[in-house]
Short mmCIF file of C-alpha atoms and ligand atoms in Angstrom, two decimals:
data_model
loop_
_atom_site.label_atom_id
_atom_site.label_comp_id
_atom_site.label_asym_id
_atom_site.label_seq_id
_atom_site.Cartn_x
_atom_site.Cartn_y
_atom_site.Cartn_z
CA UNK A 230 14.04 -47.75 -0.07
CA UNK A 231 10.94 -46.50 -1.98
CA UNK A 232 10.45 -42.73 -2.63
CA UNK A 233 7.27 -41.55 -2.06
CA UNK A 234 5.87 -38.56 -3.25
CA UNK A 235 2.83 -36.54 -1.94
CA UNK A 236 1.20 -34.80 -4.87
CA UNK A 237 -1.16 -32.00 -3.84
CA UNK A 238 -3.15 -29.54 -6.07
CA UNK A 239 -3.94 -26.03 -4.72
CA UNK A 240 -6.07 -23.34 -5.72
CA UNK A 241 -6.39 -19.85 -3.83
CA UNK A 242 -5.29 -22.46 -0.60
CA UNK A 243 -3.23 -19.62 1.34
CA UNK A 244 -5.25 -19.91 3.77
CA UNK A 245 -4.01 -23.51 4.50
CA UNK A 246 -1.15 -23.96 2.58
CA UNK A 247 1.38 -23.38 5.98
CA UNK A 248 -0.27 -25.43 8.15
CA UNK A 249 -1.02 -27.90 5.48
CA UNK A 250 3.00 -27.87 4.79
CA UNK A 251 3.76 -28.53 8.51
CA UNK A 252 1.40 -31.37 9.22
CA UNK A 253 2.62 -33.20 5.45
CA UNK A 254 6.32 -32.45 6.83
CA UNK A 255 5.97 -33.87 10.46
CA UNK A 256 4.22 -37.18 8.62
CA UNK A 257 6.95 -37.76 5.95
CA UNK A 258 10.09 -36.82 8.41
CA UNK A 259 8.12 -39.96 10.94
CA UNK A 260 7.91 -42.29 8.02
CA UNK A 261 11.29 -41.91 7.13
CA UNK A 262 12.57 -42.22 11.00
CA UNK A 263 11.40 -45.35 10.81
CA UNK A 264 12.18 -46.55 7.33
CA UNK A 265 9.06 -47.13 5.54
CA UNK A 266 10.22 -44.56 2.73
CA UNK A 267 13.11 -43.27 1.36
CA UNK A 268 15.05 -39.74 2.66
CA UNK A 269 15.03 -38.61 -0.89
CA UNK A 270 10.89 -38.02 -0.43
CA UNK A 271 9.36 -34.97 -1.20
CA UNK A 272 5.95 -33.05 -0.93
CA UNK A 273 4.88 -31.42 -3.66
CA UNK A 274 2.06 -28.81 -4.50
CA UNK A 275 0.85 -28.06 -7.57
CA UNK A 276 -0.24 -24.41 -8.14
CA UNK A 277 -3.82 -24.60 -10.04
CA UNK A 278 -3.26 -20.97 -11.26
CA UNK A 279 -4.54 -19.62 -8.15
CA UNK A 280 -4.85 -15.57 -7.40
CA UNK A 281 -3.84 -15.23 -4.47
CA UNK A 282 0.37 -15.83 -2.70
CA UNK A 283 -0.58 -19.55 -3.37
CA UNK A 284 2.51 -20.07 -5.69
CA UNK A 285 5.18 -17.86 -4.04
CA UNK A 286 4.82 -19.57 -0.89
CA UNK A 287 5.12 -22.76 -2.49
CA UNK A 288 8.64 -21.44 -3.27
CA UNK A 289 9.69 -20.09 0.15
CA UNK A 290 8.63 -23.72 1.55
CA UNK A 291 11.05 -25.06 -1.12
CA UNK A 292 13.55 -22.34 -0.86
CA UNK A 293 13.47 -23.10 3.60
CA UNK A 294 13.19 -26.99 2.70
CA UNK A 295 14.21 -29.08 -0.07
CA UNK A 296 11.52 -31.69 0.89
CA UNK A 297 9.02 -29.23 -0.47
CA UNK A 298 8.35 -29.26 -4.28
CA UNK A 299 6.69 -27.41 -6.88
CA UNK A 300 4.59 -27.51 -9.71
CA UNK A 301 3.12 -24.16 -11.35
CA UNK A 302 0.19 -24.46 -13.61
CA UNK A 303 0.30 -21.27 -16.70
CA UNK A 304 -3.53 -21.04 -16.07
CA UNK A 305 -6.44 -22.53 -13.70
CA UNK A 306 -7.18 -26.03 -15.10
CA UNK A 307 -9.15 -27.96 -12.31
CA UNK A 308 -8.46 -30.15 -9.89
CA UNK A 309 -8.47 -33.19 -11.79
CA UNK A 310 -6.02 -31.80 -14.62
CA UNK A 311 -4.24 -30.06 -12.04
CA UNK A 312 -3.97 -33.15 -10.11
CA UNK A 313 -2.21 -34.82 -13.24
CA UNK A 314 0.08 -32.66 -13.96
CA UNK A 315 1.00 -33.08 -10.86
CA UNK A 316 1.51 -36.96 -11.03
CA UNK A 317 3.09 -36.86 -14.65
CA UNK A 318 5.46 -34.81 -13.46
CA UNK A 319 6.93 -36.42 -10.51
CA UNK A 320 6.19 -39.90 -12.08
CA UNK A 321 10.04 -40.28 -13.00
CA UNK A 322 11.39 -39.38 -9.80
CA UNK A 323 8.84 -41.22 -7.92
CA UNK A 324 8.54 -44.98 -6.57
CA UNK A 325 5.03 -44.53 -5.44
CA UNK A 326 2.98 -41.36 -5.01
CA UNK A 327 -0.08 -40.47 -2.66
CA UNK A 328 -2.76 -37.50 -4.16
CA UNK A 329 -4.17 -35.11 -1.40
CA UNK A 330 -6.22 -32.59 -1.03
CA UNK A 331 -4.22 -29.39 0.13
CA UNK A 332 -7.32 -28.69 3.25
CA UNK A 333 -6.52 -31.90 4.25
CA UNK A 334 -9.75 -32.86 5.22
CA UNK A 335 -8.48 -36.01 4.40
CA UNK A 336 -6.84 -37.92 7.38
CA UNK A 337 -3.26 -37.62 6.70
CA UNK A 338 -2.97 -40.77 9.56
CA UNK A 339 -3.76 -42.82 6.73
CA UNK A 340 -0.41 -42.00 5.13
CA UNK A 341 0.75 -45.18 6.85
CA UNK A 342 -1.63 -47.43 5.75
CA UNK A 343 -1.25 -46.39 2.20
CA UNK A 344 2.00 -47.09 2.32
CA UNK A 345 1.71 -50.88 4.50
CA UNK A 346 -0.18 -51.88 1.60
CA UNK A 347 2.16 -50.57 -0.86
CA UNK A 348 4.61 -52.47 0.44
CA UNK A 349 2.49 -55.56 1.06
CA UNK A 350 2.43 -55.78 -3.07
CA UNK A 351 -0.50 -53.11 -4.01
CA UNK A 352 -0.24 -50.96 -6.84
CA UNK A 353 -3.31 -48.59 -6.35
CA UNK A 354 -4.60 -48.20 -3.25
CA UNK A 355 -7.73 -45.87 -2.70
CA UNK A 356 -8.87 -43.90 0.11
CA UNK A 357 -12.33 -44.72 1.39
CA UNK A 358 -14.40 -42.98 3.69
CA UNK A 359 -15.69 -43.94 6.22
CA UNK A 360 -19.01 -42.12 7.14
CA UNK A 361 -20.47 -38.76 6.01
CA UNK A 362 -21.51 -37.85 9.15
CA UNK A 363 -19.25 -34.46 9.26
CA UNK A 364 -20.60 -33.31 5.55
CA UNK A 365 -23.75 -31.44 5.34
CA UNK A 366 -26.90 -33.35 4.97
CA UNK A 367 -27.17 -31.36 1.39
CA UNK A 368 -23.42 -31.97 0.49
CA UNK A 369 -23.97 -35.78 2.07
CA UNK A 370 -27.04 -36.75 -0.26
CA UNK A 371 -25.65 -35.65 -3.34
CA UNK A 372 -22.45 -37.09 -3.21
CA UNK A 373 -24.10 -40.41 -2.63
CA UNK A 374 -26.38 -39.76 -5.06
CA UNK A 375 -23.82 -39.32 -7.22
CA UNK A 376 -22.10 -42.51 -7.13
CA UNK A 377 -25.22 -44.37 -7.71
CA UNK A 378 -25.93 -42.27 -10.64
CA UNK A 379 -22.66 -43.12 -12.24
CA UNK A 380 -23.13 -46.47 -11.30
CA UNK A 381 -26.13 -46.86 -13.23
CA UNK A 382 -24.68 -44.87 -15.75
CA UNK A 383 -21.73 -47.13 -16.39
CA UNK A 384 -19.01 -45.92 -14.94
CA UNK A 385 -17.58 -48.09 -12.45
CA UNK A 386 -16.39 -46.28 -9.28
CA UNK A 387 -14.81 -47.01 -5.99
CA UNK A 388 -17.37 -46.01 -3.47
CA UNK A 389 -16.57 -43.09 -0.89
CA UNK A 390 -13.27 -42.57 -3.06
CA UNK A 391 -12.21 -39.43 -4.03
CA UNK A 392 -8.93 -38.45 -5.33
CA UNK A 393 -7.16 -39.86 -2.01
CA UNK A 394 -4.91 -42.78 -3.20
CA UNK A 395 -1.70 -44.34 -3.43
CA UNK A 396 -0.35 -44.93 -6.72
CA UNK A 397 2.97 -47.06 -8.03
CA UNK A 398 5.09 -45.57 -10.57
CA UNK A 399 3.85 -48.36 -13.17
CA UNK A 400 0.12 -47.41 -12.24
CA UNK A 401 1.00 -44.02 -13.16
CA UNK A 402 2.61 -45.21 -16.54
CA UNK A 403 -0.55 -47.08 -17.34
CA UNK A 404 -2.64 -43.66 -16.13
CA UNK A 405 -0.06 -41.96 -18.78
CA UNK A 406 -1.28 -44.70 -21.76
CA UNK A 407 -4.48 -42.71 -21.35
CA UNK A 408 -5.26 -40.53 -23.93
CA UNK A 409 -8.12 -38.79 -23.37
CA UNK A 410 -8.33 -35.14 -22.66
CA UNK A 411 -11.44 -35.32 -20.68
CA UNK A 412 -10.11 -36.67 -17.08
CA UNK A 413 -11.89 -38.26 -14.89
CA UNK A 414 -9.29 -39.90 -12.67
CA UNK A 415 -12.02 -41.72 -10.61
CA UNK A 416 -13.74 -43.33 -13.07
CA UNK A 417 -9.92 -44.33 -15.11
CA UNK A 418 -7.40 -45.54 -12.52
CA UNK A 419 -9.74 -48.72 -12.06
CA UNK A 420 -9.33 -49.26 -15.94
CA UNK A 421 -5.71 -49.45 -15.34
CA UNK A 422 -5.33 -52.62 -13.36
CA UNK A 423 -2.65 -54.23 -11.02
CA UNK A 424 -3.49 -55.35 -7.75
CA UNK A 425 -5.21 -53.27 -5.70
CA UNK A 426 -6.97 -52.42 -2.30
CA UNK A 427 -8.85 -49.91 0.08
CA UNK A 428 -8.03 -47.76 2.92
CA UNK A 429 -11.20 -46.34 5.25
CA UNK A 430 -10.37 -42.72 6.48
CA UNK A 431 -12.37 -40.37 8.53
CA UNK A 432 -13.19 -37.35 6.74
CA UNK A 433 -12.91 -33.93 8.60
CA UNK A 434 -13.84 -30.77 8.12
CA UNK A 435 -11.56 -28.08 6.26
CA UNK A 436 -10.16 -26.19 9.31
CA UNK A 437 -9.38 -22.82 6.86
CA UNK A 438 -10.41 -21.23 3.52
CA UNK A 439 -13.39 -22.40 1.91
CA UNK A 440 -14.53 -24.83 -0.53
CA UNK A 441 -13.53 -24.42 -3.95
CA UNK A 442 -15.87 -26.97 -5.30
CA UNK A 443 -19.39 -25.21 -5.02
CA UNK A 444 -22.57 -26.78 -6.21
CA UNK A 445 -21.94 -25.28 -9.80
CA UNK A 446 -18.76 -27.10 -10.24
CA UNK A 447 -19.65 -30.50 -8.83
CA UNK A 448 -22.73 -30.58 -10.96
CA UNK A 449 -20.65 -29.93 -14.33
CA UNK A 450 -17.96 -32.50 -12.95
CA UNK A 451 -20.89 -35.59 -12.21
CA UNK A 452 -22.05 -34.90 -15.61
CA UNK A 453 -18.22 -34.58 -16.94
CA UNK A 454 -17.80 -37.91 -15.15
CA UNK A 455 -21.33 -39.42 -16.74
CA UNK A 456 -20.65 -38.03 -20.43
CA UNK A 457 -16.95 -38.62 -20.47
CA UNK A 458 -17.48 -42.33 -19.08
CA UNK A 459 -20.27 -44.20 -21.03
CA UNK A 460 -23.03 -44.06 -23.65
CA UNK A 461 -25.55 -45.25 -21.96
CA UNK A 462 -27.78 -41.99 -22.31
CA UNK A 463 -27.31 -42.54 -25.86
CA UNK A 464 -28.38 -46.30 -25.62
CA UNK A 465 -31.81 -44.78 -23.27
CA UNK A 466 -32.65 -42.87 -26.33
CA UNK A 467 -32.21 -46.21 -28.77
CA UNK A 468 -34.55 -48.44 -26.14
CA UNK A 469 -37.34 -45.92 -25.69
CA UNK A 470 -37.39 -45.21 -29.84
CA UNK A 471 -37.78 -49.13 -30.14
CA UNK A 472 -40.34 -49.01 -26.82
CA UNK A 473 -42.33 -46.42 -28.65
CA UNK A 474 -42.40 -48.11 -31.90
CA UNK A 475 -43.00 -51.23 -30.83
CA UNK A 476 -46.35 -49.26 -29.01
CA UNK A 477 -47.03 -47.77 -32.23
CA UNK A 478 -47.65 -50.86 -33.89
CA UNK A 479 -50.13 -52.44 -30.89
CA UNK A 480 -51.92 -48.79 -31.28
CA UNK A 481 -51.71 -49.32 -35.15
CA UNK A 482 -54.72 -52.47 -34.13
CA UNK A 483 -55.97 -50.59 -32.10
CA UNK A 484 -57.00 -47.24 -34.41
CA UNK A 485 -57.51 -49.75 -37.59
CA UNK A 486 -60.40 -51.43 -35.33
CA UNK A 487 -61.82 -47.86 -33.84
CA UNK A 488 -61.54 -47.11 -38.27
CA UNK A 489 -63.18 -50.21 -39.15
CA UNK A 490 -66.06 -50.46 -36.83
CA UNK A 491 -66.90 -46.64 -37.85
CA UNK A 492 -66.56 -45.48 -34.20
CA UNK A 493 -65.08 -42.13 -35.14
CA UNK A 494 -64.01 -39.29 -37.76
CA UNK A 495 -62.85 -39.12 -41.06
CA UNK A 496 -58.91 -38.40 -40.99
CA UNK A 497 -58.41 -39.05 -37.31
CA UNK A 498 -57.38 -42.75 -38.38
CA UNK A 499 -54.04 -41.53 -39.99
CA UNK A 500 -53.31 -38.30 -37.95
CA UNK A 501 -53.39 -40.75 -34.95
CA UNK A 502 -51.28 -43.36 -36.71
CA UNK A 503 -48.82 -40.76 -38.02
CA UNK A 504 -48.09 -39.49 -34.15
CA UNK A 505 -47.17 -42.63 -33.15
CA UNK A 506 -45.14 -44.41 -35.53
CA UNK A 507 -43.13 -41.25 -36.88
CA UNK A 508 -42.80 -40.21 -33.36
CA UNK A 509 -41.33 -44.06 -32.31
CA UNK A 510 -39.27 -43.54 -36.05
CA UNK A 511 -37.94 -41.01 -35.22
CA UNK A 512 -36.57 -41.83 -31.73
CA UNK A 513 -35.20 -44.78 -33.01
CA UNK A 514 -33.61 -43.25 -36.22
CA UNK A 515 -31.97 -40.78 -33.66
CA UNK A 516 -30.45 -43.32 -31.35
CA UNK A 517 -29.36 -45.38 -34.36
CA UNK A 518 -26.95 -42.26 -35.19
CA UNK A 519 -26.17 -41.72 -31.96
CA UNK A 520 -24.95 -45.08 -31.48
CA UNK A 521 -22.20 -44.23 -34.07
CA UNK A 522 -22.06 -40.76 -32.74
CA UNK A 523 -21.17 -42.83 -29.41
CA UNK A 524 -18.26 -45.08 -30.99
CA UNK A 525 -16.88 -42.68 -32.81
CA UNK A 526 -16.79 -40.97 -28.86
CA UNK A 527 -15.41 -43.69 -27.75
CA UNK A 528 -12.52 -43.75 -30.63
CA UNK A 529 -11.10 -40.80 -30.26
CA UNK A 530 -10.09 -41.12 -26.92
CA UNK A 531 -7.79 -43.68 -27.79
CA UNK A 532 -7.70 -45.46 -24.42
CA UNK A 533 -4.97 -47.95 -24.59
CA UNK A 534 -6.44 -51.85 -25.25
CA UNK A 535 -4.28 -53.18 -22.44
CA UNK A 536 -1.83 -52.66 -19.80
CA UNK A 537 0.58 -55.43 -19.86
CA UNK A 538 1.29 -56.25 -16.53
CA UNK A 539 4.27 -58.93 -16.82
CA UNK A 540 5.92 -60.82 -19.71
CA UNK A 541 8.18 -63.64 -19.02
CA UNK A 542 10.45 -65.68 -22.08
CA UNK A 543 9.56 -63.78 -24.43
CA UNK A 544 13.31 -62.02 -24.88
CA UNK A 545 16.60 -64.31 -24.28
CA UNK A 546 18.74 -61.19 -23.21
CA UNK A 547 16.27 -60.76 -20.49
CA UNK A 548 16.09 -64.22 -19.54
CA UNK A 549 17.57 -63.96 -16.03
CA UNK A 550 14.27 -61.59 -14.91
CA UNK A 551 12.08 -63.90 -16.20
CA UNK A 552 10.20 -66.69 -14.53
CA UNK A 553 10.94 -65.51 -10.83
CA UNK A 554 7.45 -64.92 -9.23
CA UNK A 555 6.83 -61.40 -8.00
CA UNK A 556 6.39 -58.07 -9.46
CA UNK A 557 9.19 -58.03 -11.73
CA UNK A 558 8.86 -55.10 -13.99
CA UNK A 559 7.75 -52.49 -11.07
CA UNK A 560 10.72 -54.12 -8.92
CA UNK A 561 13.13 -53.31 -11.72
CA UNK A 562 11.84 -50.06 -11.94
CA UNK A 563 12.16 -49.53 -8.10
CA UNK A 564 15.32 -50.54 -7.49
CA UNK A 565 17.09 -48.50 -10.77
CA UNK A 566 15.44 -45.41 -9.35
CA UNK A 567 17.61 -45.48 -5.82
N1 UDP B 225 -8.53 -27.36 -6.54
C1 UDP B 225 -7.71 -27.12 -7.65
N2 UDP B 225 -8.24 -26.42 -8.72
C2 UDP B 225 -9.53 -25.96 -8.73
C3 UDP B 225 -10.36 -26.23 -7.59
C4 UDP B 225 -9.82 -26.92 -6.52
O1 UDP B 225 -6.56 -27.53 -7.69
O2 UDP B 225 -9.93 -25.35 -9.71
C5 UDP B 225 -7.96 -28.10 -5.40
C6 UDP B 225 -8.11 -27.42 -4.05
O3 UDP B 225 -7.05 -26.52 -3.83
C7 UDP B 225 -8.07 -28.60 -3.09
C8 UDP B 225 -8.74 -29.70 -3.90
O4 UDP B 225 -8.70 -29.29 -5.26
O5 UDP B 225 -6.75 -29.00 -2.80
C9 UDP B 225 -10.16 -29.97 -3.45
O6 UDP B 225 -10.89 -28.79 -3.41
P1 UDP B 225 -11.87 -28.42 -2.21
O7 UDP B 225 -11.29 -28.85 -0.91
O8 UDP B 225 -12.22 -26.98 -2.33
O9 UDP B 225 -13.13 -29.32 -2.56
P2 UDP B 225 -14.14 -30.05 -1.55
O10 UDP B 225 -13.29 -30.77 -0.54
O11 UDP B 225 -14.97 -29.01 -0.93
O12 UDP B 225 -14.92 -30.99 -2.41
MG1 MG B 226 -11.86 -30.03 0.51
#
C-alpha cells in the first residue's frame, strides 16, 4: 500500500492549525479504513517561521499523534519555498504526496479523488477550481487576470490551479532536478512531465485567521512568476526597437522630401532624422543585449534537459524489469518503500 503524505505550509496559522489538524486526521484515518493508502501515512506541516505558537503546536500534535509531522523553517521563506522544503523532505519516505493550504479553503473532499487518479496511473494531479464565485470580485479579477497575463507571457499554467496537487515520489525527484532558486512551483511541475490529470474543487472561504497573501505579496509573486518564467519582456523590447527603426526609415522619405521640396527650416531635416533612427537604434541595440542578458538568465538556472521517464534494455543485470508495460521505475520505487 502507497504512503501518502499531506504536506502543508503554515505561517502565523494558530488560528487554524487545530481544527485544520482534526479535519486532515478524520480524512487520512477514512482513507486508510478503507485501504486506499497505507497506515504508515502522515500529515505534515511545515512551520514558515511564523511568530506566533504556530511551531510548538505542531509538536504537541506530533507528541499526542504520530500521524502528525513536522517541518521547522530557521526563518520565513514563503509559501512556495516553504512549500518545498516541505516536499524535499518527506520525498524519501513518501509514495505520493498531496500540498495544502493549512486554512483549508481548499476542499479536503477532494483528497479522494487525488488519490483515485493516483492510483489509476497519474503522476501529478492538480487541483482545479471550480468557480470564483466565493472570492471577492477584486481578489476574483486579478487572479484571472493573472493567468492570462502569464499566459501571454510564456509561462504555461494550469488554469484555476494553485498549489493543490498530488504528486508521485518520481514527480518530486524530477521537481528536485530543478535547479533554480527562484520557485515558481506552478509554472515548473508542468515542465516535469509524466502523465497527468485534473481534479475540480470548490473553493471556500478561510473559516479563521486571515490572509497572509495581501495585494503586496501577490503582485511581487505574478511578477516573480512572469520574470522567473520567460523572456518575453525582453523579446517586446527587441520587436518595438526593430518596429521603430523600421518607422525611422519610411520617416527618413518622408523628411528628405519635406528637405528637398524646401517646405521647411534649415537643421530641422537632421534633428528630425536623428530622433528617429537613434531612438529605433537604440531600442534595438538594447534588446540585442538583452537577448544575451536573457540566455545567460536562462543558463544559470540549470533546469535539467530531460526527465527520463523509462529505459528498457539498456542494462543486462536489469533485464528482468525491462520490457513489461507499466510504470516500471515508480513501481520499483513503490514497492521498496513498504
Ligand atoms: N504561507 C506560508 N508562508 C508565507 C505566507 C503564507 O507558508 O510567508 C502559507 C499559509 O500559512 C497558508 C498558505 O501559505 O497555508 C496560503 O496562504 P493564505 O491562505 O494566506 O493565502 P490565500 O489563500 O489568501 O491566497
Ligand atoms: Mg488561503
Amino acid at each position: 500500500m502507497d504512503k501518502l503524505y499531506l504536506v502543508i505550509p503554515c505561517y502565523n496559522e494558530e488560528e487554524v492549525l487545530g481544527e485544520t489538524a482534526k479535519r486532515l486526521k478524520e480524512k487520512m484515518t477514512a482513507l486508510i479504513a478503507r485501504g486506499a493508502v497505507s497506515e504508515h501515512s502522515r500529515i505534515v506541516f511545515v512551520n514558515d517561521g511564523s511568530r506566533d505558537r504556530t511551531w510548538p503546536m505542531i509538536e504537541e500534535l506530533n507528541a499526542a499523534d504520530p500521524i502528525f509531522g513536522g517541518v521547522n523553517l530557521a526563518r520565513n521563506r514563503g509559501h512556495q519555498n516553504a512549500l518545498l522544503a516541505g516536499l524535499m523532505t518527506v520525498k524519501e519516505y513518501a509514495d505520493v504526496v498531496i500540498s495544502l493550504d493549512a486554512d483549508l479553503q481548499d476542499d479536503i473532499g477532494a483528497i479522494d479523488e487525488f488519490v483515485e487518479k493516483y492510483r489509476e496511473g497519474c503522476d501529478i494531479v492538480y487541483g482545479v477550481r471550480k468557480a470564483r464565485e466565493k472570492d471577492t470580485f477584486f481578489k476574483r479579477t486579478t487572479a484571472e487576470g493573472f493567468y492570462k497575463l502569464m499566459r501571454l507571457m510564456g509561462a504555461d499554467l494550469v488554469y484555476n490551479h494553485a498549489d493543490y496537487r498530488l504528486m508521485s515520489r518520481r514527480a518530486l525527484e524530477g521537481l528536485a532536478e530543478f535547479g533554480e532558486t527562484n520557485l515558481f512551483l506552478r509554472g515548473i511541475v508542468p515542465l516535469i512531465g509524466y502523465p497527468s490529470s485534473t481534479v475540480e474543487y470548490e473553493r471556500n472561504e478561510r473559516f479563521a485567521g486571515e490572509s497572509k497573501y495581501p495585494l503586496k505579496k501577490m503582485l511581487a509573486f505574478a511578477l516573480q512568476g512572469i520574470t522567473s518564467f520567460s523572456i518575453k519582456p525582453i523579446r517586446m523590447i527587441t520587436s518595438l526597437g526593430f518596429l521603430l527603426f523600421a518607422v525611422s526609415l519610411v520617416m527618413l522619405l518622408y523628411f528628405l522630401t519635406v528637405h528637398v521640396n524646401g517646405r521647411t527650416v534649415p537643421g530641422w531635416t537632421t534633428i528630425a532624422i536623428s530622433v528617429w533612427a537613434i531612438g529605433g537604434l537604440q531600442l534595438l541595440a538594447i534588446g540585442v543585449i538583452g537577448e544575451y542578458i536573457g540566455k545567460t538568465y536562462l543558463e544559470t538556472k540549470s533546469r535539467p534537459k530531460f526527465i527520463v521517464e523509462r529505459a528498457i534494455g539498456i542494462n543486462a543485470q536489469q533485464s528482468a524489469n525491462a520490457g513489461t508495460a507499466g510504470r516500471i521505475p515508480a513501481d520499483i520505487g513503490r514497492s521498496a518503500a513498504k
